[in-house]
mmCIF file of C-alpha atoms and ligand atoms in Angstrom:
data_model
loop_
_atom_site.group_PDB
_atom_site.id
_atom_site.type_symbol
_atom_site.label_atom_id
_atom_site.label_comp_id
_atom_site.label_asym_id
_atom_site.label_seq_id
_atom_site.Cartn_x
_atom_site.Cartn_y
_atom_site.Cartn_z
ATOM 1 C CA UNK A 559 49.230 -3.978 29.588
ATOM 2 C CA UNK A 560 49.435 -2.756 33.155
ATOM 3 C CA UNK A 561 49.801 -5.553 36.011
ATOM 4 C CA UNK A 562 46.556 -5.306 36.633
ATOM 5 C CA UNK A 563 45.320 -6.226 32.978
ATOM 6 C CA UNK A 564 47.611 -8.972 32.789
ATOM 7 C CA UNK A 565 46.447 -10.392 36.061
ATOM 8 C CA UNK A 566 42.731 -9.968 34.901
ATOM 9 C CA UNK A 567 43.839 -11.223 31.676
ATOM 10 C CA UNK A 568 45.057 -14.750 33.393
ATOM 11 C CA UNK A 569 42.001 -14.552 35.483
ATOM 12 C CA UNK A 570 39.816 -14.372 32.761
ATOM 13 C CA UNK A 571 41.387 -17.313 30.872
ATOM 14 C CA UNK A 572 40.943 -19.737 33.885
ATOM 15 C CA UNK A 573 37.561 -18.984 34.981
ATOM 16 C CA UNK A 574 36.532 -22.437 35.816
ATOM 17 C CA UNK A 575 39.676 -23.078 38.386
ATOM 18 C CA UNK A 576 41.899 -21.287 41.138
ATOM 19 C CA UNK A 577 45.105 -20.147 39.801
ATOM 20 C CA UNK A 578 47.401 -19.824 42.866
ATOM 21 C CA UNK A 579 49.198 -17.407 44.085
ATOM 22 C CA UNK A 580 52.533 -18.666 43.414
ATOM 23 C CA UNK A 581 51.832 -19.845 39.811
ATOM 24 C CA UNK A 582 50.502 -15.432 39.631
ATOM 25 C CA UNK A 583 54.275 -14.416 40.835
ATOM 26 C CA UNK A 584 56.095 -16.667 38.219
ATOM 27 C CA UNK A 585 53.827 -16.004 35.332
ATOM 28 C CA UNK A 586 53.773 -12.391 36.368
ATOM 29 C CA UNK A 587 57.248 -11.985 37.481
ATOM 30 C CA UNK A 588 56.314 -10.101 40.677
ATOM 31 C CA UNK A 589 56.024 -10.468 44.338
ATOM 32 C CA UNK A 590 53.110 -12.091 46.370
ATOM 33 C CA UNK A 591 52.394 -8.629 47.910
ATOM 34 C CA UNK A 592 51.895 -6.659 44.398
ATOM 35 C CA UNK A 593 49.472 -9.783 43.448
ATOM 36 C CA UNK A 594 47.549 -9.113 46.684
ATOM 37 C CA UNK A 595 47.432 -5.643 45.816
ATOM 38 C CA UNK A 596 46.191 -5.802 42.011
ATOM 39 C CA UNK A 597 43.304 -8.307 43.568
ATOM 40 C CA UNK A 598 42.367 -5.527 45.732
ATOM 41 C CA UNK A 599 42.349 -3.267 43.339
ATOM 42 C CA UNK A 600 39.916 -4.996 41.041
ATOM 43 C CA UNK A 601 37.725 -6.145 44.063
ATOM 44 C CA UNK A 602 37.285 -2.266 44.717
ATOM 45 C CA UNK A 603 36.460 -1.925 40.879
ATOM 46 C CA UNK A 604 33.518 -3.911 41.672
ATOM 47 C CA UNK A 605 35.294 -7.670 40.408
ATOM 48 C CA UNK A 606 34.576 -10.731 42.516
ATOM 49 C CA UNK A 607 37.390 -12.487 43.138
ATOM 50 C CA UNK A 608 37.274 -15.742 45.737
ATOM 51 C CA UNK A 609 40.506 -16.445 47.506
ATOM 52 C CA UNK A 610 40.708 -19.953 49.018
ATOM 53 C CA UNK A 611 43.831 -21.166 51.167
ATOM 54 C CA UNK A 612 45.961 -23.612 49.408
ATOM 55 C CA UNK A 613 44.383 -23.052 46.027
ATOM 56 C CA UNK A 614 44.576 -19.694 44.999
ATOM 57 C CA UNK A 615 42.287 -17.197 43.613
ATOM 58 C CA UNK A 616 39.255 -17.472 40.789
ATOM 59 C CA UNK A 617 37.301 -14.504 39.144
ATOM 60 C CA UNK A 618 33.706 -15.128 39.839
ATOM 61 C CA UNK A 619 32.032 -11.996 38.684
ATOM 62 C CA UNK A 620 32.922 -9.008 36.277
ATOM 63 C CA UNK A 621 31.436 -5.530 37.092
ATOM 64 C CA UNK A 622 28.359 -3.944 34.822
ATOM 65 C CA UNK A 623 31.062 -1.174 33.939
ATOM 66 C CA UNK A 624 32.513 -0.110 30.739
ATOM 67 C CA UNK A 625 36.278 -0.322 32.205
ATOM 68 C CA UNK A 626 38.816 -0.242 29.256
ATOM 69 C CA UNK A 627 40.035 -3.919 30.467
ATOM 70 C CA UNK A 628 36.545 -4.685 29.767
ATOM 71 C CA UNK A 629 36.206 -3.244 26.347
ATOM 72 C CA UNK A 630 39.154 -3.617 24.805
ATOM 73 C CA UNK A 631 39.722 -7.345 26.049
ATOM 74 C CA UNK A 632 39.582 -9.526 22.982
ATOM 75 C CA UNK A 633 37.870 -6.349 20.685
ATOM 76 C CA UNK A 634 40.279 -7.071 17.604
ATOM 77 C CA UNK A 635 39.262 -4.066 15.913
ATOM 78 C CA UNK A 636 41.740 -2.275 13.460
ATOM 79 C CA UNK A 637 41.418 1.044 14.397
ATOM 80 C CA UNK A 638 38.073 2.190 16.722
ATOM 81 C CA UNK A 639 39.250 1.654 20.186
ATOM 82 C CA UNK A 640 42.701 1.356 19.906
ATOM 83 C CA UNK A 641 42.771 3.732 22.766
ATOM 84 C CA UNK A 642 40.246 4.150 25.131
ATOM 85 C CA UNK A 643 39.286 6.270 28.389
ATOM 86 C CA UNK A 644 36.454 5.464 30.968
ATOM 87 C CA UNK A 645 35.001 7.976 33.000
ATOM 88 C CA UNK A 646 32.429 7.089 35.892
ATOM 89 C CA UNK A 647 30.692 10.631 35.653
ATOM 90 C CA UNK A 648 31.615 13.431 33.005
ATOM 91 C CA UNK A 649 29.847 16.567 31.411
ATOM 92 C CA UNK A 650 29.577 15.333 27.901
ATOM 93 C CA UNK A 651 31.933 12.883 26.405
ATOM 94 C CA UNK A 652 31.921 14.444 23.123
ATOM 95 C CA UNK A 653 33.428 17.885 24.903
ATOM 96 C CA UNK A 654 36.212 15.267 25.832
ATOM 97 C CA UNK A 655 36.900 13.963 23.031
ATOM 98 C CA UNK A 656 36.955 17.414 21.209
ATOM 99 C CA UNK A 657 39.601 18.340 23.329
ATOM 100 C CA UNK A 658 41.267 15.295 23.119
ATOM 101 C CA UNK A 659 41.284 15.289 19.535
ATOM 102 C CA UNK A 660 42.725 19.352 19.305
ATOM 103 C CA UNK A 661 45.393 17.892 21.789
ATOM 104 C CA UNK A 662 46.472 14.790 19.111
ATOM 105 C CA UNK A 663 44.294 12.017 20.295
ATOM 106 C CA UNK A 664 45.100 9.036 17.495
ATOM 107 C CA UNK A 665 42.451 8.338 14.959
ATOM 108 C CA UNK A 666 39.872 5.320 16.610
ATOM 109 C CA UNK A 667 40.414 6.663 20.264
ATOM 110 C CA UNK A 668 36.987 6.388 21.927
ATOM 111 C CA UNK A 669 35.913 8.129 25.677
ATOM 112 C CA UNK A 670 32.898 6.338 27.216
ATOM 113 C CA UNK A 671 31.108 7.393 30.363
ATOM 114 C CA UNK A 672 28.541 5.674 32.553
ATOM 115 C CA UNK A 673 27.024 8.968 33.703
ATOM 116 C CA UNK A 674 26.504 11.940 31.734
ATOM 117 C CA UNK A 675 25.641 15.239 33.665
ATOM 118 C CA UNK A 676 25.026 17.575 30.959
ATOM 119 C CA UNK A 677 25.085 15.110 27.770
ATOM 120 C CA UNK A 678 24.375 17.058 24.263
ATOM 121 C CA UNK A 679 21.285 16.045 21.708
ATOM 122 C CA UNK A 680 21.060 17.548 18.544
ATOM 123 C CA UNK A 681 19.643 20.666 17.836
ATOM 124 C CA UNK A 682 21.203 22.519 20.813
ATOM 125 C CA UNK A 683 18.827 19.423 22.900
ATOM 126 C CA UNK A 684 20.342 17.778 25.821
ATOM 127 C CA UNK A 685 20.597 13.674 25.978
ATOM 128 C CA UNK A 686 19.405 11.727 28.818
ATOM 129 C CA UNK A 687 22.260 9.816 30.354
ATOM 130 C CA UNK A 688 21.551 7.870 33.741
ATOM 131 C CA UNK A 689 24.676 6.175 35.310
ATOM 132 C CA UNK A 690 24.966 2.759 33.910
ATOM 133 C CA UNK A 691 21.873 2.526 31.808
ATOM 134 C CA UNK A 692 23.265 3.226 28.472
ATOM 135 C CA UNK A 693 26.067 3.158 26.574
ATOM 136 C CA UNK A 694 27.119 7.430 26.284
ATOM 137 C CA UNK A 695 30.618 7.238 24.085
ATOM 138 C CA UNK A 696 32.255 9.225 21.611
ATOM 139 C CA UNK A 697 34.716 8.011 19.112
ATOM 140 C CA UNK A 698 37.220 10.262 17.071
ATOM 141 C CA UNK A 699 38.057 10.128 13.518
ATOM 142 C CA UNK A 700 40.561 11.842 11.091
ATOM 143 C CA UNK A 701 38.951 10.839 7.608
ATOM 144 C CA UNK A 702 40.732 12.636 4.643
ATOM 145 C CA UNK A 703 38.185 14.008 3.267
ATOM 146 C CA UNK A 704 36.119 17.289 2.550
ATOM 147 C CA UNK A 705 33.429 18.874 5.601
ATOM 148 C CA UNK A 706 30.448 18.075 3.133
ATOM 149 C CA UNK A 707 30.730 14.188 3.571
ATOM 150 C CA UNK A 708 31.060 13.989 7.230
ATOM 151 C CA UNK A 709 27.189 13.475 7.407
ATOM 152 C CA UNK A 710 28.174 10.514 5.669
ATOM 153 C CA UNK A 711 30.031 9.208 8.531
ATOM 154 C CA UNK A 712 27.095 9.643 10.924
ATOM 155 C CA UNK A 713 25.229 7.382 8.872
ATOM 156 C CA UNK A 714 28.338 4.947 8.987
ATOM 157 C CA UNK A 715 27.870 5.075 12.444
ATOM 158 C CA UNK A 716 24.076 4.596 12.997
ATOM 159 C CA UNK A 717 24.363 1.134 10.420
ATOM 160 C CA UNK A 718 26.872 0.278 12.741
ATOM 161 C CA UNK A 719 24.720 0.794 16.127
ATOM 162 C CA UNK A 720 21.820 -1.140 13.905
ATOM 163 C CA UNK A 721 23.786 -4.041 12.788
ATOM 164 C CA UNK A 722 25.442 -4.713 16.351
ATOM 165 C CA UNK A 723 21.575 -4.136 18.089
ATOM 166 C CA UNK A 724 20.100 -6.365 15.801
ATOM 167 C CA UNK A 725 22.800 -9.189 15.785
ATOM 168 C CA UNK A 726 22.731 -9.652 19.640
ATOM 169 C CA UNK A 727 18.850 -8.889 20.225
ATOM 170 C CA UNK A 728 16.972 -9.585 16.995
ATOM 171 C CA UNK A 729 14.976 -6.572 17.655
ATOM 172 C CA UNK A 730 13.374 -4.889 14.259
ATOM 173 C CA UNK A 731 14.869 -1.386 14.051
ATOM 174 C CA UNK A 732 14.135 1.225 11.509
ATOM 175 C CA UNK A 733 16.567 4.606 10.706
ATOM 176 C CA UNK A 734 15.099 7.897 10.816
ATOM 177 C CA UNK A 735 16.856 9.946 8.311
ATOM 178 C CA UNK A 736 19.821 10.803 8.901
ATOM 179 C CA UNK A 737 20.621 9.169 12.294
ATOM 180 C CA UNK A 738 17.838 8.297 14.699
ATOM 181 C CA UNK A 739 17.592 4.529 15.468
ATOM 182 C CA UNK A 740 14.061 3.263 16.484
ATOM 183 C CA UNK A 741 12.450 0.369 17.613
ATOM 184 C CA UNK A 742 10.169 -0.069 14.525
ATOM 185 C CA UNK A 743 8.514 -3.187 15.776
ATOM 186 C CA UNK A 744 7.199 -2.035 18.873
ATOM 187 C CA UNK A 745 6.963 1.240 20.671
ATOM 188 C CA UNK A 746 8.611 3.018 17.945
ATOM 189 C CA UNK A 747 10.346 5.833 19.622
ATOM 190 C CA UNK A 748 14.116 5.944 19.955
ATOM 191 C CA UNK A 749 16.769 3.984 21.422
ATOM 192 C CA UNK A 750 19.797 5.644 19.772
ATOM 193 C CA UNK A 751 21.036 9.017 18.897
ATOM 194 C CA UNK A 752 24.376 10.385 17.106
ATOM 195 C CA UNK A 753 25.452 13.879 17.393
ATOM 196 C CA UNK A 754 28.895 14.055 14.920
ATOM 197 C CA UNK A 755 30.877 17.448 15.893
ATOM 198 C CA UNK A 756 33.762 18.008 13.537
ATOM 199 C CA UNK A 757 36.700 20.690 13.108
ATOM 200 C CA UNK A 758 37.397 21.737 9.564
ATOM 201 C CA UNK A 759 39.008 24.217 7.178
ATOM 202 C CA UNK A 760 37.138 25.138 4.631
ATOM 203 C CA UNK A 761 38.122 22.264 2.136
ATOM 204 C CA UNK A 762 39.740 19.380 4.810
ATOM 205 C CA UNK A 763 38.488 17.785 8.081
ATOM 206 C CA UNK A 764 41.070 17.963 10.890
ATOM 207 C CA UNK A 765 38.871 15.438 12.955
ATOM 208 C CA UNK A 766 35.102 14.057 13.712
ATOM 209 C CA UNK A 767 34.007 13.442 16.819
ATOM 210 C CA UNK A 768 31.216 10.688 16.795
ATOM 211 C CA UNK A 769 28.897 11.078 19.539
ATOM 212 C CA UNK A 770 26.766 7.939 20.054
ATOM 213 C CA UNK A 771 23.817 7.439 22.823
ATOM 214 C CA UNK A 772 22.383 3.827 23.354
ATOM 215 C CA UNK A 773 19.182 3.469 25.637
ATOM 216 C CA UNK A 774 19.995 0.390 26.963
ATOM 217 C CA UNK A 775 18.874 -0.731 30.481
ATOM 218 C CA UNK A 776 16.737 2.130 31.246
ATOM 219 C CA UNK A 777 13.157 1.011 32.900
ATOM 220 C CA UNK A 778 10.124 3.270 32.013
ATOM 221 C CA UNK A 779 9.851 4.564 35.414
ATOM 222 C CA UNK A 780 13.496 6.237 35.360
ATOM 223 C CA UNK A 781 12.399 8.343 32.337
ATOM 224 C CA UNK A 782 11.399 11.614 33.160
ATOM 225 C CA UNK A 783 7.861 12.254 32.252
ATOM 226 C CA UNK A 784 8.484 14.763 29.165
ATOM 227 C CA UNK A 785 10.692 12.129 27.681
ATOM 228 C CA UNK A 786 8.402 9.243 28.001
ATOM 229 C CA UNK A 787 6.802 9.359 24.677
ATOM 230 C CA UNK A 788 9.842 9.880 22.790
ATOM 231 C CA UNK A 789 12.785 7.406 23.939
ATOM 232 C CA UNK A 790 12.822 3.687 24.847
ATOM 233 C CA UNK A 791 15.294 1.366 25.837
ATOM 234 C CA UNK A 792 16.761 -2.084 24.833
ATOM 235 C CA UNK A 793 15.750 -3.253 28.268
ATOM 236 C CA UNK A 794 12.037 -1.955 27.452
ATOM 237 C CA UNK A 795 11.655 -3.285 23.978
ATOM 238 C CA UNK A 796 12.748 -6.835 24.490
ATOM 239 C CA UNK A 797 12.158 -7.239 28.508
ATOM 240 C CA UNK A 798 15.613 -8.227 29.112
ATOM 241 C CA UNK A 799 18.969 -6.615 30.302
ATOM 242 C CA UNK A 800 21.362 -6.276 27.704
ATOM 243 C CA UNK A 801 25.274 -6.571 28.406
ATOM 244 C CA UNK A 802 26.477 -3.713 27.684
ATOM 245 C CA UNK A 803 30.350 -4.611 27.919
ATOM 246 C CA UNK A 804 29.352 -6.878 24.847
ATOM 247 C CA UNK A 805 27.109 -4.648 23.007
ATOM 248 C CA UNK A 806 29.620 -1.799 23.144
ATOM 249 C CA UNK A 807 32.270 -4.229 22.391
ATOM 250 C CA UNK A 808 30.350 -5.273 19.119
ATOM 251 C CA UNK A 809 29.227 -1.608 17.877
ATOM 252 C CA UNK A 810 32.800 -0.695 18.057
ATOM 253 C CA UNK A 811 33.867 -3.638 15.967
ATOM 254 C CA UNK A 812 30.567 -2.774 13.412
ATOM 255 C CA UNK A 813 31.949 0.780 13.264
ATOM 256 C CA UNK A 814 35.536 -0.273 12.498
ATOM 257 C CA UNK A 815 34.068 -2.745 9.524
ATOM 258 C CA UNK A 816 31.897 -0.242 7.981
ATOM 259 C CA UNK A 817 34.093 2.752 8.353
ATOM 260 C CA UNK A 818 36.764 0.726 6.211
ATOM 261 C CA UNK A 819 34.210 -0.040 3.975
ATOM 262 C CA UNK A 820 33.474 3.891 3.279
ATOM 263 C CA UNK A 821 37.192 4.462 3.588
ATOM 264 C CA UNK A 822 38.008 1.821 0.646
ATOM 265 C CA UNK A 823 34.785 2.099 -1.451
ATOM 266 C CA UNK A 824 32.969 4.916 -0.502
ATOM 267 C CA UNK A 825 29.763 5.598 0.807
ATOM 268 C CA UNK A 826 27.228 3.557 -1.695
ATOM 269 C CA UNK A 827 27.915 -0.005 0.137
ATOM 270 C CA UNK A 828 26.861 2.252 3.370
ATOM 271 C CA UNK A 829 24.189 3.635 1.776
ATOM 272 C CA UNK A 830 22.490 0.501 0.624
ATOM 273 C CA UNK A 831 22.739 -0.854 4.250
ATOM 274 C CA UNK A 832 21.264 2.146 5.689
ATOM 275 C CA UNK A 833 18.478 1.993 3.218
ATOM 276 C CA UNK A 834 17.774 -1.531 3.989
ATOM 277 C CA UNK A 835 17.028 -0.237 7.974
ATOM 278 C CA UNK A 836 15.493 2.709 6.781
ATOM 279 C CA UNK A 837 12.234 4.523 7.176
ATOM 280 C CA UNK A 838 12.193 7.799 6.134
ATOM 281 C CA UNK A 839 12.125 7.007 2.222
ATOM 282 C CA UNK A 840 8.562 6.906 0.526
ATOM 283 C CA UNK A 841 7.213 8.710 3.871
ATOM 284 C CA UNK A 842 5.693 11.708 4.204
ATOM 285 C CA UNK A 843 7.579 13.804 6.317
ATOM 286 C CA UNK A 844 7.905 17.129 8.003
ATOM 287 C CA UNK A 845 11.675 18.377 7.588
ATOM 288 C CA UNK A 846 12.854 21.138 10.368
ATOM 289 C CA UNK A 847 15.966 22.861 9.553
ATOM 290 C CA UNK A 848 17.465 25.621 11.501
ATOM 291 C CA UNK A 849 16.030 27.987 9.409
ATOM 292 C CA UNK A 850 12.570 26.251 7.964
ATOM 293 C CA UNK A 851 9.825 23.605 8.415
ATOM 294 C CA UNK A 852 9.078 21.878 5.262
ATOM 295 C CA UNK A 853 6.640 18.828 4.382
ATOM 296 C CA UNK A 854 6.676 16.339 1.513
ATOM 297 C CA UNK A 855 7.599 12.910 0.271
ATOM 298 C CA UNK A 856 11.186 11.770 1.312
ATOM 299 C CA UNK A 857 12.063 10.171 -2.052
ATOM 300 C CA UNK A 858 15.601 9.450 -1.734
ATOM 301 C CA UNK A 859 19.353 9.837 -0.317
ATOM 302 C CA UNK A 860 22.008 10.806 -2.740
ATOM 303 C CA UNK A 861 25.555 9.502 -3.071
ATOM 304 C CA UNK A 862 26.502 12.338 -0.397
ATOM 305 C CA UNK A 863 23.593 11.179 2.481
ATOM 306 C CA UNK A 864 21.799 13.950 1.043
ATOM 307 C CA UNK A 865 17.752 13.498 1.494
ATOM 308 C CA UNK A 866 15.724 14.491 -1.327
ATOM 309 C CA UNK A 867 12.491 15.299 -0.626
ATOM 310 C CA UNK A 868 9.209 16.291 -2.878
ATOM 311 C CA UNK A 869 7.295 18.948 -1.715
ATOM 312 C CA UNK A 870 3.641 19.564 -2.206
ATOM 313 C CA UNK A 871 4.073 21.764 -5.182
ATOM 314 C CA UNK A 872 6.149 19.680 -7.034
ATOM 315 C CA UNK A 873 9.125 21.052 -5.810
ATOM 316 C CA UNK A 874 12.622 18.961 -5.268
ATOM 317 C CA UNK A 875 14.548 19.851 -2.205
ATOM 318 C CA UNK A 876 17.516 18.683 -0.737
ATOM 319 C CA UNK A 877 18.558 18.355 2.491
ATOM 320 C CA UNK A 878 22.191 17.956 4.431
ATOM 321 C CA UNK A 879 21.393 18.503 7.868
ATOM 322 C CA UNK A 880 18.108 18.582 10.014
ATOM 323 C CA UNK A 881 15.530 16.547 11.548
ATOM 324 C CA UNK A 882 12.836 14.599 9.965
ATOM 325 C CA UNK A 883 9.247 13.734 11.426
ATOM 326 C CA UNK A 884 7.117 10.865 10.068
ATOM 327 C CA UNK A 885 3.892 12.408 9.965
ATOM 328 C CA UNK A 886 1.317 9.475 11.212
ATOM 329 C CA UNK A 887 2.082 5.864 11.775
ATOM 330 C CA UNK A 888 2.617 5.942 15.023
ATOM 331 C CA UNK A 889 5.993 7.922 14.963
ATOM 332 C CA UNK A 890 6.924 10.804 17.139
HETATM 333 C C1 BTN B 1985 20.453 12.915 19.382
HETATM 334 O O1 BTN B 1985 19.531 14.100 19.495
HETATM 335 O O2 BTN B 1985 19.680 12.242 18.825
HETATM 336 C C2 BTN B 1985 21.772 12.988 19.565
HETATM 337 C C3 BTN B 1985 22.252 12.282 20.672
HETATM 338 C C4 BTN B 1985 23.643 12.050 20.728
HETATM 339 C C5 BTN B 1985 23.962 11.506 22.539
HETATM 340 C C6 BTN B 1985 25.084 11.093 22.494
HETATM 341 S S1 BTN B 1985 25.940 10.119 24.034
HETATM 342 C C7 BTN B 1985 27.452 10.516 23.771
HETATM 343 C C8 BTN B 1985 27.574 11.689 23.290
HETATM 344 N N1 BTN B 1985 28.268 12.495 24.109
HETATM 345 C C9 BTN B 1985 27.102 13.945 24.387
HETATM 346 O O3 BTN B 1985 26.916 14.768 24.751
HETATM 347 N N2 BTN B 1985 26.209 13.694 22.888
HETATM 348 C C10 BTN B 1985 26.842 12.068 22.543
#
């Protein structure tokens, strides 16, 4: 831990009372000037720290920023988030994570940004990533698995996000295959999207970057008009601002839990939980792949995460990738 992190840690353990400069010097084994410098540093980052003569310092509030100091504080995961880098602004956390993974990042490393200038969505689309309004982050994984199973990891991720949001907000959520999270109790629009990218040989995955975008505190009027029918946010659905730091911590904890379940027990338990949130199966769907568009009834997902669709001519088709639209029922 850096001196700044240690200082912050002490402040957080004592938010009710002032800690004297002398006590801080003693506990951290540094000079008063060093403490004062770090206090100034934290203030510049947006922390409100009160200083009272004869009493000392007290942490009053923390900024709405996804600093590693906050995210890693009592995170208590085994793998996910063991390393974390934070950017105020970046082109795309996935792009950064891919470079970092190629250069040896540890499994579980996370890249998070307050804003993405050119956030990437699936099927070559963009992803609206306004500053401080959402969670835009990527997780680097190195599973010993074959490339065909990587879509399961994306399903692990969406289950983790759904669990975390459900526990924090109580919102009714639905997963549209393979990994779109929709606000099914409200606007039925999209709250979260996931873009996984991998580097692999024919039979072996080198690394996977799981890029997750959650629309947290975006207001309706902040959404570009062409996206207003498509996306929603936790704020729009619940009417209340959501603590992004706590939400990211909870998602990382759930991801850590579900990823270890997947590694140790395989896809089945993940599939069960995915099905709990599922709004695709049993419905009439249009499946858009890079090559074609087909319509039918979504029958099931198999033990690899493949979507099975019964076409109108009775033929059963399976899809490992693609995009589904749910025809009717108000879904876009
Ligand atoms: C989708 O189209 O549904 C997938 C959206 C994925 C967005 C996230 S935000 C963090 C990460 N970095 C990106 O550029 N994209 C993903």
